[in-house]
PDB file of C-alpha atoms in Angstrom:
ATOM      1  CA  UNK H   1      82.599  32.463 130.500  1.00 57.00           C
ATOM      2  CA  UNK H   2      84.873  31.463 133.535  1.00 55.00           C
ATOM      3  CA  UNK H   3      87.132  34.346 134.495  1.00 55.00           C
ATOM      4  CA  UNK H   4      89.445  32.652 137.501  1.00 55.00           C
ATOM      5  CA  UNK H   5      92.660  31.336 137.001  1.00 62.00           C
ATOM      6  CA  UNK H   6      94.319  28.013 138.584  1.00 64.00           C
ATOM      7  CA  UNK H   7      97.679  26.585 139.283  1.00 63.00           C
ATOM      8  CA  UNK H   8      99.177  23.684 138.087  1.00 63.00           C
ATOM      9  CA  UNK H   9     102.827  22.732 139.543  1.00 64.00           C
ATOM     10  CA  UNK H  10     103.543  26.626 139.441  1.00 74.00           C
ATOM     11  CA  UNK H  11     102.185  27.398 136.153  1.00 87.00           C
ATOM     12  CA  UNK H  12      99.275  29.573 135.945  1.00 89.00           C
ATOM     13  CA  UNK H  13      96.534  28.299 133.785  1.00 91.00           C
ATOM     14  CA  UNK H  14      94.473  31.490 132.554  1.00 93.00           C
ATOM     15  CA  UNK H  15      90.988  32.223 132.156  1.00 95.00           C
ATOM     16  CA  UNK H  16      89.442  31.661 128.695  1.00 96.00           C
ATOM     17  CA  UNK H  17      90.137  33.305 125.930  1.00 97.00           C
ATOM     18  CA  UNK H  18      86.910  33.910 124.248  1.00 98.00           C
ATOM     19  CA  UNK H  19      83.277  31.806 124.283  1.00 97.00           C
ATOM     20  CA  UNK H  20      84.797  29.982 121.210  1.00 98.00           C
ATOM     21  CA  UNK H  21      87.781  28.957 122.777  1.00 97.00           C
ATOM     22  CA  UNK H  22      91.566  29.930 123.931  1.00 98.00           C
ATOM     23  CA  UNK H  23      93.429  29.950 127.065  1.00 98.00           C
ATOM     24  CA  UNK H  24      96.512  30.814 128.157  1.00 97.00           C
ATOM     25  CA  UNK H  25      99.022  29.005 129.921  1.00 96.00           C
ATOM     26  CA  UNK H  26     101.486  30.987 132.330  1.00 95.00           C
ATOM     27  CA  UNK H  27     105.304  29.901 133.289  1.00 92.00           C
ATOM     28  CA  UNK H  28     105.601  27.584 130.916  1.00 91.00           C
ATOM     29  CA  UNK H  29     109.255  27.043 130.000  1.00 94.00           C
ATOM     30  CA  UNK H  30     108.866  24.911 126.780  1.00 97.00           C
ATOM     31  CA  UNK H  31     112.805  24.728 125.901  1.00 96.00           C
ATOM     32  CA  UNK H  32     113.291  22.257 128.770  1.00 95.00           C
ATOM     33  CA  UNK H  33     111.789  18.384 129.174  1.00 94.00           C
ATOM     34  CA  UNK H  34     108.192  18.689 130.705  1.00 93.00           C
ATOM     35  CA  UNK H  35     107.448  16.176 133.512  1.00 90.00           C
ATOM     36  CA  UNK H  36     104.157  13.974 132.938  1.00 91.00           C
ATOM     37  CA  UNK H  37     101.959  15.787 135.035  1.00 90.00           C
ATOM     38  CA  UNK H  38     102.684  19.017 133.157  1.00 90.00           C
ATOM     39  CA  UNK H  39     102.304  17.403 129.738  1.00 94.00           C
ATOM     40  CA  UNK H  40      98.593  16.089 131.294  1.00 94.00           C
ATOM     41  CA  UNK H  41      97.262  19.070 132.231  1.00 93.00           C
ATOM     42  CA  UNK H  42      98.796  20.372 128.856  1.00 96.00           C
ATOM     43  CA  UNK H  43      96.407  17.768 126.751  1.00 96.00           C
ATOM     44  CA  UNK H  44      93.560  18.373 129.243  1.00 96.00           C
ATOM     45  CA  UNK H  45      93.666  22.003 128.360  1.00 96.00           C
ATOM     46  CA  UNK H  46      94.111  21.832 124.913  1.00 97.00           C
ATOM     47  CA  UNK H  47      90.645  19.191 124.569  1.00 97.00           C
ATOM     48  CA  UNK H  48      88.548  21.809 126.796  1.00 97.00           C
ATOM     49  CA  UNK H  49      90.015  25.146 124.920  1.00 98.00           C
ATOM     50  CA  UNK H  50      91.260  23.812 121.457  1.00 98.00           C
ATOM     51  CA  UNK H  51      94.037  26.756 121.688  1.00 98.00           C
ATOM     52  CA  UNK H  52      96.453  26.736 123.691  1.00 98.00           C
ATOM     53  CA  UNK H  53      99.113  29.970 124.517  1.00 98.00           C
ATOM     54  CA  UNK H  54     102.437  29.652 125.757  1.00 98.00           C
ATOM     55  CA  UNK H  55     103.623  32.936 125.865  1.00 98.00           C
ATOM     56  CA  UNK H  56     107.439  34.377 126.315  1.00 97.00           C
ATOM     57  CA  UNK H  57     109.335  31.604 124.655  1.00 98.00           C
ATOM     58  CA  UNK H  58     112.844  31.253 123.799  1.00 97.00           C
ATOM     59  CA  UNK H  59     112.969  28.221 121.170  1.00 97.00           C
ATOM     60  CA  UNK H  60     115.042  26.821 118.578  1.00 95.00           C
ATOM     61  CA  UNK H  61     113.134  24.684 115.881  1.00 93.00           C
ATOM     62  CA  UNK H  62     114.810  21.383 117.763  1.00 94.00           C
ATOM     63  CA  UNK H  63     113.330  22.653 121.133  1.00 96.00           C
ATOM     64  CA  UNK H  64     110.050  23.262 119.692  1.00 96.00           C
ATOM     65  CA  UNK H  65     110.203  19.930 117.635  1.00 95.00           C
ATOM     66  CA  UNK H  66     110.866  18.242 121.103  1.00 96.00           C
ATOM     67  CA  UNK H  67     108.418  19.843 122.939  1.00 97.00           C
ATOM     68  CA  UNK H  68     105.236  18.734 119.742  1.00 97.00           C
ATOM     69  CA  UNK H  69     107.065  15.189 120.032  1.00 96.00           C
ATOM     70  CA  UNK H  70     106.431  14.996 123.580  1.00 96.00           C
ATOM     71  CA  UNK H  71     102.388  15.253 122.568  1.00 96.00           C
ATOM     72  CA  UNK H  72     102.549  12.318 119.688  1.00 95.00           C
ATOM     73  CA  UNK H  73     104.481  12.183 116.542  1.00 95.00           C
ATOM     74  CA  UNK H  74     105.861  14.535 114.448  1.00 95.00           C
ATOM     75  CA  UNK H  75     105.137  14.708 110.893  1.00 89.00           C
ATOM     76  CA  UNK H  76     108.416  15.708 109.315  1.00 78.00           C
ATOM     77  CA  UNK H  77     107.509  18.950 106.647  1.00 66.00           C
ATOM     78  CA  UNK H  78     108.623  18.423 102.995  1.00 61.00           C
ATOM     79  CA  UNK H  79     112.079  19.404 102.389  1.00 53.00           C
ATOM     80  CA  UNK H  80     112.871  22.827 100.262  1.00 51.00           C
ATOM     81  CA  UNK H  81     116.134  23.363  98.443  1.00 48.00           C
ATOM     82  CA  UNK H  82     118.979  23.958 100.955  1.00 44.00           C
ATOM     83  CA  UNK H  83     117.137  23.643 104.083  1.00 47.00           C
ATOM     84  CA  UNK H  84     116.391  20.070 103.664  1.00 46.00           C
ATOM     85  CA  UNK H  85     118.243  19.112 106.954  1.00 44.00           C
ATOM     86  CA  UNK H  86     116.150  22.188 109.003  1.00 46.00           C
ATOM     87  CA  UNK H  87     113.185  21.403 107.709  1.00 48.00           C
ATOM     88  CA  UNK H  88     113.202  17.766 109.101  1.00 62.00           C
ATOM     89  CA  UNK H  89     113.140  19.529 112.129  1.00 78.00           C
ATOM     90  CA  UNK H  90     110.472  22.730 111.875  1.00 84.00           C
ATOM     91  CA  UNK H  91     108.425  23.924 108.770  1.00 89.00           C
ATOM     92  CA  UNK H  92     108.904  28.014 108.570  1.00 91.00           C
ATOM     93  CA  UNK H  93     105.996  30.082 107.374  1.00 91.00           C
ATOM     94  CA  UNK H  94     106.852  33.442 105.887  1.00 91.00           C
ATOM     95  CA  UNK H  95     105.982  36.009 103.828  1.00 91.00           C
ATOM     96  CA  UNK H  96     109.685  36.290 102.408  1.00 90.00           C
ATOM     97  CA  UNK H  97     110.448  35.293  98.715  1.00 90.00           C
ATOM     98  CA  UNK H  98     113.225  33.794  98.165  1.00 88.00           C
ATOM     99  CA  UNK H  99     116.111  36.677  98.619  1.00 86.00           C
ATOM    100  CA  UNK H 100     114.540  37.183 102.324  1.00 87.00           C
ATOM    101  CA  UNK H 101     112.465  40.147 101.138  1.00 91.00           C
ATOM    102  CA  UNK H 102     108.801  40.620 102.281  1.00 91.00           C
ATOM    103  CA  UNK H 103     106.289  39.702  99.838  1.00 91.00           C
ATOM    104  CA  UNK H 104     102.525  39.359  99.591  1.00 85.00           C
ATOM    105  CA  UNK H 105     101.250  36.355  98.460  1.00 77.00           C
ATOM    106  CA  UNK H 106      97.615  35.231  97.297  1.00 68.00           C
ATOM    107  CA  UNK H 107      95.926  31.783  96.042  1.00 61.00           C
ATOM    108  CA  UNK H 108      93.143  29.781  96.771  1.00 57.00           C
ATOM    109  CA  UNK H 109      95.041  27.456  99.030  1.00 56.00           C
ATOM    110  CA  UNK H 110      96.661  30.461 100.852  1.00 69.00           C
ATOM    111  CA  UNK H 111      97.247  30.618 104.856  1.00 84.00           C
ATOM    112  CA  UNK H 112      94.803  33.417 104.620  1.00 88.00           C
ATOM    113  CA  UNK H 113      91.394  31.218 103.774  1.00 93.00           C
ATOM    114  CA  UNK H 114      90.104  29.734 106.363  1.00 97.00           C
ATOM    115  CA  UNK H 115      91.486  25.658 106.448  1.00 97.00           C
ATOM    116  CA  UNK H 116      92.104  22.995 108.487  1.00 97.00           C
ATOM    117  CA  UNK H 117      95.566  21.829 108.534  1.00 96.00           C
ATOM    118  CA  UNK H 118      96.067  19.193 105.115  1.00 95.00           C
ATOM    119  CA  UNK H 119      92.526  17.460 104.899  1.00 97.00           C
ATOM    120  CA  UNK H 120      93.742  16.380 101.664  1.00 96.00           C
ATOM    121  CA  UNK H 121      95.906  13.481 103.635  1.00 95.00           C
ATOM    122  CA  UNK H 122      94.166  10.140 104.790  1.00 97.00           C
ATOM    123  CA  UNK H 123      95.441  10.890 108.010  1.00 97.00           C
ATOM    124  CA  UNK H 124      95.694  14.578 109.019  1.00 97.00           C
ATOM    125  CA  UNK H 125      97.467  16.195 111.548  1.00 97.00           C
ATOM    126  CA  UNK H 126      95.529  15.980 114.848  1.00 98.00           C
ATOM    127  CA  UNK H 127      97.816  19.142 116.008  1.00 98.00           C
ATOM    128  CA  UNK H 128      99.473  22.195 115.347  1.00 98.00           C
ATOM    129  CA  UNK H 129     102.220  24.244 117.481  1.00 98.00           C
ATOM    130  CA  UNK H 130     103.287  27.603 115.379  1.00 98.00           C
ATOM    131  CA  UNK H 131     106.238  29.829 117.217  1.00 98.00           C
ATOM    132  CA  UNK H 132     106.298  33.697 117.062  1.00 98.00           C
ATOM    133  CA  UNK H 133     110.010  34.168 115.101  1.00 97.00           C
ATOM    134  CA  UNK H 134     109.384  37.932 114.061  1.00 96.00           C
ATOM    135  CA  UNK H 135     105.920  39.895 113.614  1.00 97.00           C
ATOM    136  CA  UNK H 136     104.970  43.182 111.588  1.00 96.00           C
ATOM    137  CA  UNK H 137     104.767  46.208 114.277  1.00 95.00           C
ATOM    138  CA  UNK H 138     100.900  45.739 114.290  1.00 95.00           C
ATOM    139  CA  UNK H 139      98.851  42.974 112.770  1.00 95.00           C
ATOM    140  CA  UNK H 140      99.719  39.472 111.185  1.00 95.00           C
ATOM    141  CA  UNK H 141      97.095  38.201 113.669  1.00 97.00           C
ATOM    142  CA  UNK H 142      95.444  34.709 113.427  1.00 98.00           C
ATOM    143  CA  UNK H 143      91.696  33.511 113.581  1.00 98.00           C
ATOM    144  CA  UNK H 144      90.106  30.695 114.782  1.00 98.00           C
ATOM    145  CA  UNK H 145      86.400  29.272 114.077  1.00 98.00           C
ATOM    146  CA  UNK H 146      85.277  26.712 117.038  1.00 98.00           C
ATOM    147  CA  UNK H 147      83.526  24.217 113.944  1.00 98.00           C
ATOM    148  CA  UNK H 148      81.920  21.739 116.944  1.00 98.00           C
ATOM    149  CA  UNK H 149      80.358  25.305 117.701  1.00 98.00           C
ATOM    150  CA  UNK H 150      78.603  25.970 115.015  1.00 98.00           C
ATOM    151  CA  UNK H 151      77.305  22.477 114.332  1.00 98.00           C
ATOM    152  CA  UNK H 152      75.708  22.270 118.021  1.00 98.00           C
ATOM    153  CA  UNK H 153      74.317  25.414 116.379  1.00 98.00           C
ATOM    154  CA  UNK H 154      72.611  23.812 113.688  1.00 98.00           C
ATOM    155  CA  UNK H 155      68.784  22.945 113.071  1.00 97.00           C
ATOM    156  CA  UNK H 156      68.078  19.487 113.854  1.00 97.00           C
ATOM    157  CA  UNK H 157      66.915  19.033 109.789  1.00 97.00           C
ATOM    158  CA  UNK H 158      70.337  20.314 108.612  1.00 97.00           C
ATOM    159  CA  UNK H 159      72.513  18.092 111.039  1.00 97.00           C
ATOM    160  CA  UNK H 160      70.560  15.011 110.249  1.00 97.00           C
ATOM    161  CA  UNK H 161      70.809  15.835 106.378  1.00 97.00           C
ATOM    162  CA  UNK H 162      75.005  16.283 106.629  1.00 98.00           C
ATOM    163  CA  UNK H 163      75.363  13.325 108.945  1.00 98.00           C
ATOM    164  CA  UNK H 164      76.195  10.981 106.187  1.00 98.00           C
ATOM    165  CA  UNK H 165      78.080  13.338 103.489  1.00 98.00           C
ATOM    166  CA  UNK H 166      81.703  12.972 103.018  1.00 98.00           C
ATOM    167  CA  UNK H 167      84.053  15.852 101.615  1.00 98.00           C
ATOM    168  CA  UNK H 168      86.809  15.937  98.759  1.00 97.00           C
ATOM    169  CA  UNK H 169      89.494  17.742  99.916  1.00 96.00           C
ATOM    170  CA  UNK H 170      92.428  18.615  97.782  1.00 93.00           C
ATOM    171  CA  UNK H 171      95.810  20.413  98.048  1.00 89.00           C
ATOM    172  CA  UNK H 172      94.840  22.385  95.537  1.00 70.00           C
ATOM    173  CA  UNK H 173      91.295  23.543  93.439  1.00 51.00           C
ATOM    174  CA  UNK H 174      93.575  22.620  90.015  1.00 46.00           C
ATOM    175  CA  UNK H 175      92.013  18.869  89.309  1.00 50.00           C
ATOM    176  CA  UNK H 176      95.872  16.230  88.773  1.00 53.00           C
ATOM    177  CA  UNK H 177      97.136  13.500  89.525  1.00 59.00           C
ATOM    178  CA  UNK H 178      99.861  15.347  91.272  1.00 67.00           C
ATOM    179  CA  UNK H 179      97.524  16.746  93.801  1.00 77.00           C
ATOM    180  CA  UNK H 180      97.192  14.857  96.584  1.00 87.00           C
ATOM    181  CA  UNK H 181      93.326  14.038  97.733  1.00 93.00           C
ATOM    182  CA  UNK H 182      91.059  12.236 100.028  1.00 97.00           C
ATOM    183  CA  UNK H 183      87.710  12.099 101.313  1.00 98.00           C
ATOM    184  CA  UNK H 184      86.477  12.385 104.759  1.00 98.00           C
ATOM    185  CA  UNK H 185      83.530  13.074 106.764  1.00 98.00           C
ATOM    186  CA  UNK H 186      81.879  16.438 106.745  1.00 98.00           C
ATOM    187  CA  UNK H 187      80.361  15.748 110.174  1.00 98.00           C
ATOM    188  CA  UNK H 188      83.753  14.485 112.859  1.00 98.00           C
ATOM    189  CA  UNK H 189      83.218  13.327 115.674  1.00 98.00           C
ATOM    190  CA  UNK H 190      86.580  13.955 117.726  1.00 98.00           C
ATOM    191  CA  UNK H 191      88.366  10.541 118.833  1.00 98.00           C
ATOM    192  CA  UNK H 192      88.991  12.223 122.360  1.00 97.00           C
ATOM    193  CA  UNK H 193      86.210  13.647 123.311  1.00 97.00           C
ATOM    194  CA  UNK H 194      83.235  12.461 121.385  1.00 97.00           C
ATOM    195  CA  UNK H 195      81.722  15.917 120.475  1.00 97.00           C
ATOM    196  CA  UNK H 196      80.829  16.524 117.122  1.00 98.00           C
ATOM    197  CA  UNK H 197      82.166  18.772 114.185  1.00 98.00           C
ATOM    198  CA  UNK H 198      81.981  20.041 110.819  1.00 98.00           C
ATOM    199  CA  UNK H 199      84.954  19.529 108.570  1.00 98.00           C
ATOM    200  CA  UNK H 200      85.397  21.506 105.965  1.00 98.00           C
ATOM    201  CA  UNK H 201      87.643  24.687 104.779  1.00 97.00           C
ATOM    202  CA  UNK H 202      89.460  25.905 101.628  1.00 95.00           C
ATOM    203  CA  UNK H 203      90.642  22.692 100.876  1.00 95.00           C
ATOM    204  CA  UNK H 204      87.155  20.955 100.552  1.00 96.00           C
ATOM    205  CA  UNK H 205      86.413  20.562  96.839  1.00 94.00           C
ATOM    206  CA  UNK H 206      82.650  18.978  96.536  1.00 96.00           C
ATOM    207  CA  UNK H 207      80.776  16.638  98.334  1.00 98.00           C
ATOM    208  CA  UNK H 208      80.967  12.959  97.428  1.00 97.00           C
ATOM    209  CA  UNK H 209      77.878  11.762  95.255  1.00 95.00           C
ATOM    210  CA  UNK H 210      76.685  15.498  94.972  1.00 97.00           C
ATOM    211  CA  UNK H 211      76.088  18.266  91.945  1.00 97.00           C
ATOM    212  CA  UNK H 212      79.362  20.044  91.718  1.00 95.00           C
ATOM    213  CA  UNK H 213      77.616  23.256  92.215  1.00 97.00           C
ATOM    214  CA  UNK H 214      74.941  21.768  94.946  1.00 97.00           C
ATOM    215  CA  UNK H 215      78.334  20.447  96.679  1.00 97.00           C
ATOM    216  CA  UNK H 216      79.985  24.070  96.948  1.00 96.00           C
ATOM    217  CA  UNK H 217      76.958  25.671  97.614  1.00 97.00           C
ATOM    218  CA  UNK H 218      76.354  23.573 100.903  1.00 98.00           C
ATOM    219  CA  UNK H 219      79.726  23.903 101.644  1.00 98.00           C
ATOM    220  CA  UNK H 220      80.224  27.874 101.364  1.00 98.00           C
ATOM    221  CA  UNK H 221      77.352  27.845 103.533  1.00 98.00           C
ATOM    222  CA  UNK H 222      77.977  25.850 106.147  1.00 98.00           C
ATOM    223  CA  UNK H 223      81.401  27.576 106.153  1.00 98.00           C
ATOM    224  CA  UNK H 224      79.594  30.969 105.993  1.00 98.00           C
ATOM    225  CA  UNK H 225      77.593  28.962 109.693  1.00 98.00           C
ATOM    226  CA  UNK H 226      81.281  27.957 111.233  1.00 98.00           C
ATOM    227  CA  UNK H 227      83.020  31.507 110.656  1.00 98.00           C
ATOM    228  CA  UNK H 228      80.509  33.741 112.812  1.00 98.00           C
ATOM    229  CA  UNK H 229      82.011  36.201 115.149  1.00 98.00           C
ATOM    230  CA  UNK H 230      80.816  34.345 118.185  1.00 98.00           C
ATOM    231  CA  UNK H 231      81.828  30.940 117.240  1.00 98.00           C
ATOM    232  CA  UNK H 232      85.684  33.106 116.683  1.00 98.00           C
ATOM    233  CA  UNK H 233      88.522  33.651 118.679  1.00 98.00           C
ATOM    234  CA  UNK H 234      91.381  36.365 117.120  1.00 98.00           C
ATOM    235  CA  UNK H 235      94.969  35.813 118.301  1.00 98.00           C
ATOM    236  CA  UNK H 236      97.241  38.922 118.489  1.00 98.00           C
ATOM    237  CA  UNK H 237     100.585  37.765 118.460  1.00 98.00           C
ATOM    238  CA  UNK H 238     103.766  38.674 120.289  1.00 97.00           C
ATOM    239  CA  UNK H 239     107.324  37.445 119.749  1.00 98.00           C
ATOM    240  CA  UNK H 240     108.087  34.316 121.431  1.00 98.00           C
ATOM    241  CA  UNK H 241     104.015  33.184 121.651  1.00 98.00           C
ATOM    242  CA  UNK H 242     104.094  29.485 120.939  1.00 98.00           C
ATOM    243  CA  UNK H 243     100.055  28.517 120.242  1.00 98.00           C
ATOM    244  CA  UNK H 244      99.109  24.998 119.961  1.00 98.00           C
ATOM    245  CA  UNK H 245      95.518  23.993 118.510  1.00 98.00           C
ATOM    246  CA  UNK H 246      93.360  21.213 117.668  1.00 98.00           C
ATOM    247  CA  UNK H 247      93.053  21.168 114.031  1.00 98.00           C
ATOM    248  CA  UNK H 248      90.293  18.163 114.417  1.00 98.00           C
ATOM    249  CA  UNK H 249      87.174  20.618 115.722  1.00 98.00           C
ATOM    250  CA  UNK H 250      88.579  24.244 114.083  1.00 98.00           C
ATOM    251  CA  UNK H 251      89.233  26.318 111.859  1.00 98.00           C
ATOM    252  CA  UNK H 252      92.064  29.130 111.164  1.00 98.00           C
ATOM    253  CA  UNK H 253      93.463  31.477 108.720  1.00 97.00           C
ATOM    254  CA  UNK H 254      96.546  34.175 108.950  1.00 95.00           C
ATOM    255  CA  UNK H 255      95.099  37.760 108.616  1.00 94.00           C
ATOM    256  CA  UNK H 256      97.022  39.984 105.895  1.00 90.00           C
ATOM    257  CA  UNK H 257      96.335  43.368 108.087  1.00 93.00           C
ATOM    258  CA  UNK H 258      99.362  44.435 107.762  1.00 93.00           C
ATOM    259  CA  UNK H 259     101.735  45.819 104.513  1.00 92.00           C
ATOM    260  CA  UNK H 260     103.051  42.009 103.872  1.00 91.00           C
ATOM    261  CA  UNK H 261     105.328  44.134 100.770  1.00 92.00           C
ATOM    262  CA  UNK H 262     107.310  46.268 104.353  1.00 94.00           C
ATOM    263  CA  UNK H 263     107.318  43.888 106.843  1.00 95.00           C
ATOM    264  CA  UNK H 264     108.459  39.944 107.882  1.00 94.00           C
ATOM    265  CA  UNK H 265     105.967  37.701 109.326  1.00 95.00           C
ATOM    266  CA  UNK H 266     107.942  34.357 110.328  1.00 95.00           C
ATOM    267  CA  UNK H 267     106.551  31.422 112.318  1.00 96.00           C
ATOM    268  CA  UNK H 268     107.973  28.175 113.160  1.00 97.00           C
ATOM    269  CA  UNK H 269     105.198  25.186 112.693  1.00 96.00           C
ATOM    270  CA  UNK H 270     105.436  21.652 113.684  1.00 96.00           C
ATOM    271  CA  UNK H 271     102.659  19.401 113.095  1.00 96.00           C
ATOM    272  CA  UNK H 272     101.426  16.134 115.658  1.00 97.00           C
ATOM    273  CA  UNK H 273     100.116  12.981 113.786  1.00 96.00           C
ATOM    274  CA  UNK H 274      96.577  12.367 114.015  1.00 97.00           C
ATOM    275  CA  UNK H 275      93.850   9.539 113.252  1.00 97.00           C
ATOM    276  CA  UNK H 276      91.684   8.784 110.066  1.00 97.00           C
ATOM    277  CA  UNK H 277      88.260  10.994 110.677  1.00 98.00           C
ATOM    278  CA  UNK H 278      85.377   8.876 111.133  1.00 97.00           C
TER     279      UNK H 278
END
């Protein structure tokens, strides 16, 4: 794994992360407009690392919706109650119920499986940028699984049999027509750079044309495959970290190691349109 670091235009690009990906980008002052050549070497780090860190940031949830609008469109979250208006601008993620009190939460569609950011659409979100509002004293960390990893990792047999499969994703495991679904490829190829990935997480109900129980099977283990320790890379947060990451080759889930009944966990997310996975 490289160790050196490089400039570009006074920020200081970081060494990586981990094997499985990360890097860190240095001097980055996201509140303000970023020049092209900045926003370049933004996209070219974020294709060769998948995560991206901008630490020590001061944003609002317009400044950080600017800043993910500058890398494609924005997909506007879904309004909730009286923060329709702010939540055309930023989606919060918290563990806070609804009188602003900590709270642990648990379901299968939970932050804290491992997912891909809503499968279940035709056209997912390519990206993700999540801000660092307020953290427990220790933990609240986040994980990420490199899934064009662990396919590269594959036996030839097992990659040629999942070529053609396509998965079922839903918004929820309850079957409705309220849930929104769709189907995509369990092997994506990634419309930047070509390399190949497995699609799957939480979210991924069966595989088209299979057994419901052959479907899951293949599925929990090809998820068991993607979620090794060395295909991994474990962000420790601190206030102010803005990570971006490319939800079309990985994996990620929110850890619960920490007392989510004591302390807040809130993040700021914005989400960058994608393209239909072929």
């Amino acid at each position: 794994m490289e160790t050196r670091e490089t400039s570009v235009a006074g920020w200081i690009v970081g060494p990586p992360l981990s094997p499985a990906g990360g890097v860190r980008i240095f001097g980055a002052d996201l509140s303000r407009p970023l020049p092209p050549e900045l926003l370049e070497a933004i996209r070219a780090a974020l294709l060769r690392h998948h995560v991206v860190v901008f630490p020590g940031q001061s944003l609002s949830r317009e400044q950080q919706f600017r800043f993910a609008a500058s890398l494609g469109e924005v997909e506007p979250p879904r309004p909730r109650g009286a923060e329709v208006k702010r939540h055309g601008v930023a989606h919060v993620i918290s563990n806070l119920d609804e009188d602003g009190n900590p709270v642990a939460r648990s379901s299968p569609s939970a932050n804290d499986h491992w997912h891909t950011d809503k499968p279940y659409h035709p056209i997912p979100p390519a990206l993700t940028t999540l801000y660092a509002v307020e953290l427990p004293p220790q933990g609240g960390d986040t994980e990420f699984a490199n899934t064009a990893h662990a396919y590269a990792a594959l036996p030839e047999p097992t990659r040629r049999r999942i070529a053609p499969l396509r998965v079922v994703f839903r918004a929820q495991f309850a079957t409705g027509p309220q849930q929104p679904t769709a189907v995509h490829p369990l092997l994506r190829t990634h419309p930047e750079t070509g390399h190949k990935a497995l699609y799957l997480g939480n979210h991924a109900a069966g595989i088209l044309g299979l057994p419901e129980a052959d479907g899951r099977a293949l599925l929990s283990a090809l998820l068991e495959q993607a979620t090794q320790r060395r295909f991994v890379y474990t962000h420790r947060w601190s206030v102010g970290d803005l990570v971006m990451w490319d939800n079309r080759c990985l994996l990620h889930r929110a850890l619960a190691n920490f007392d989510r009944t004591r302390h807040r966990r809130i993040l700021h997310r914005s989400l960058v349109k994608g393209t239909a996975p072929f």
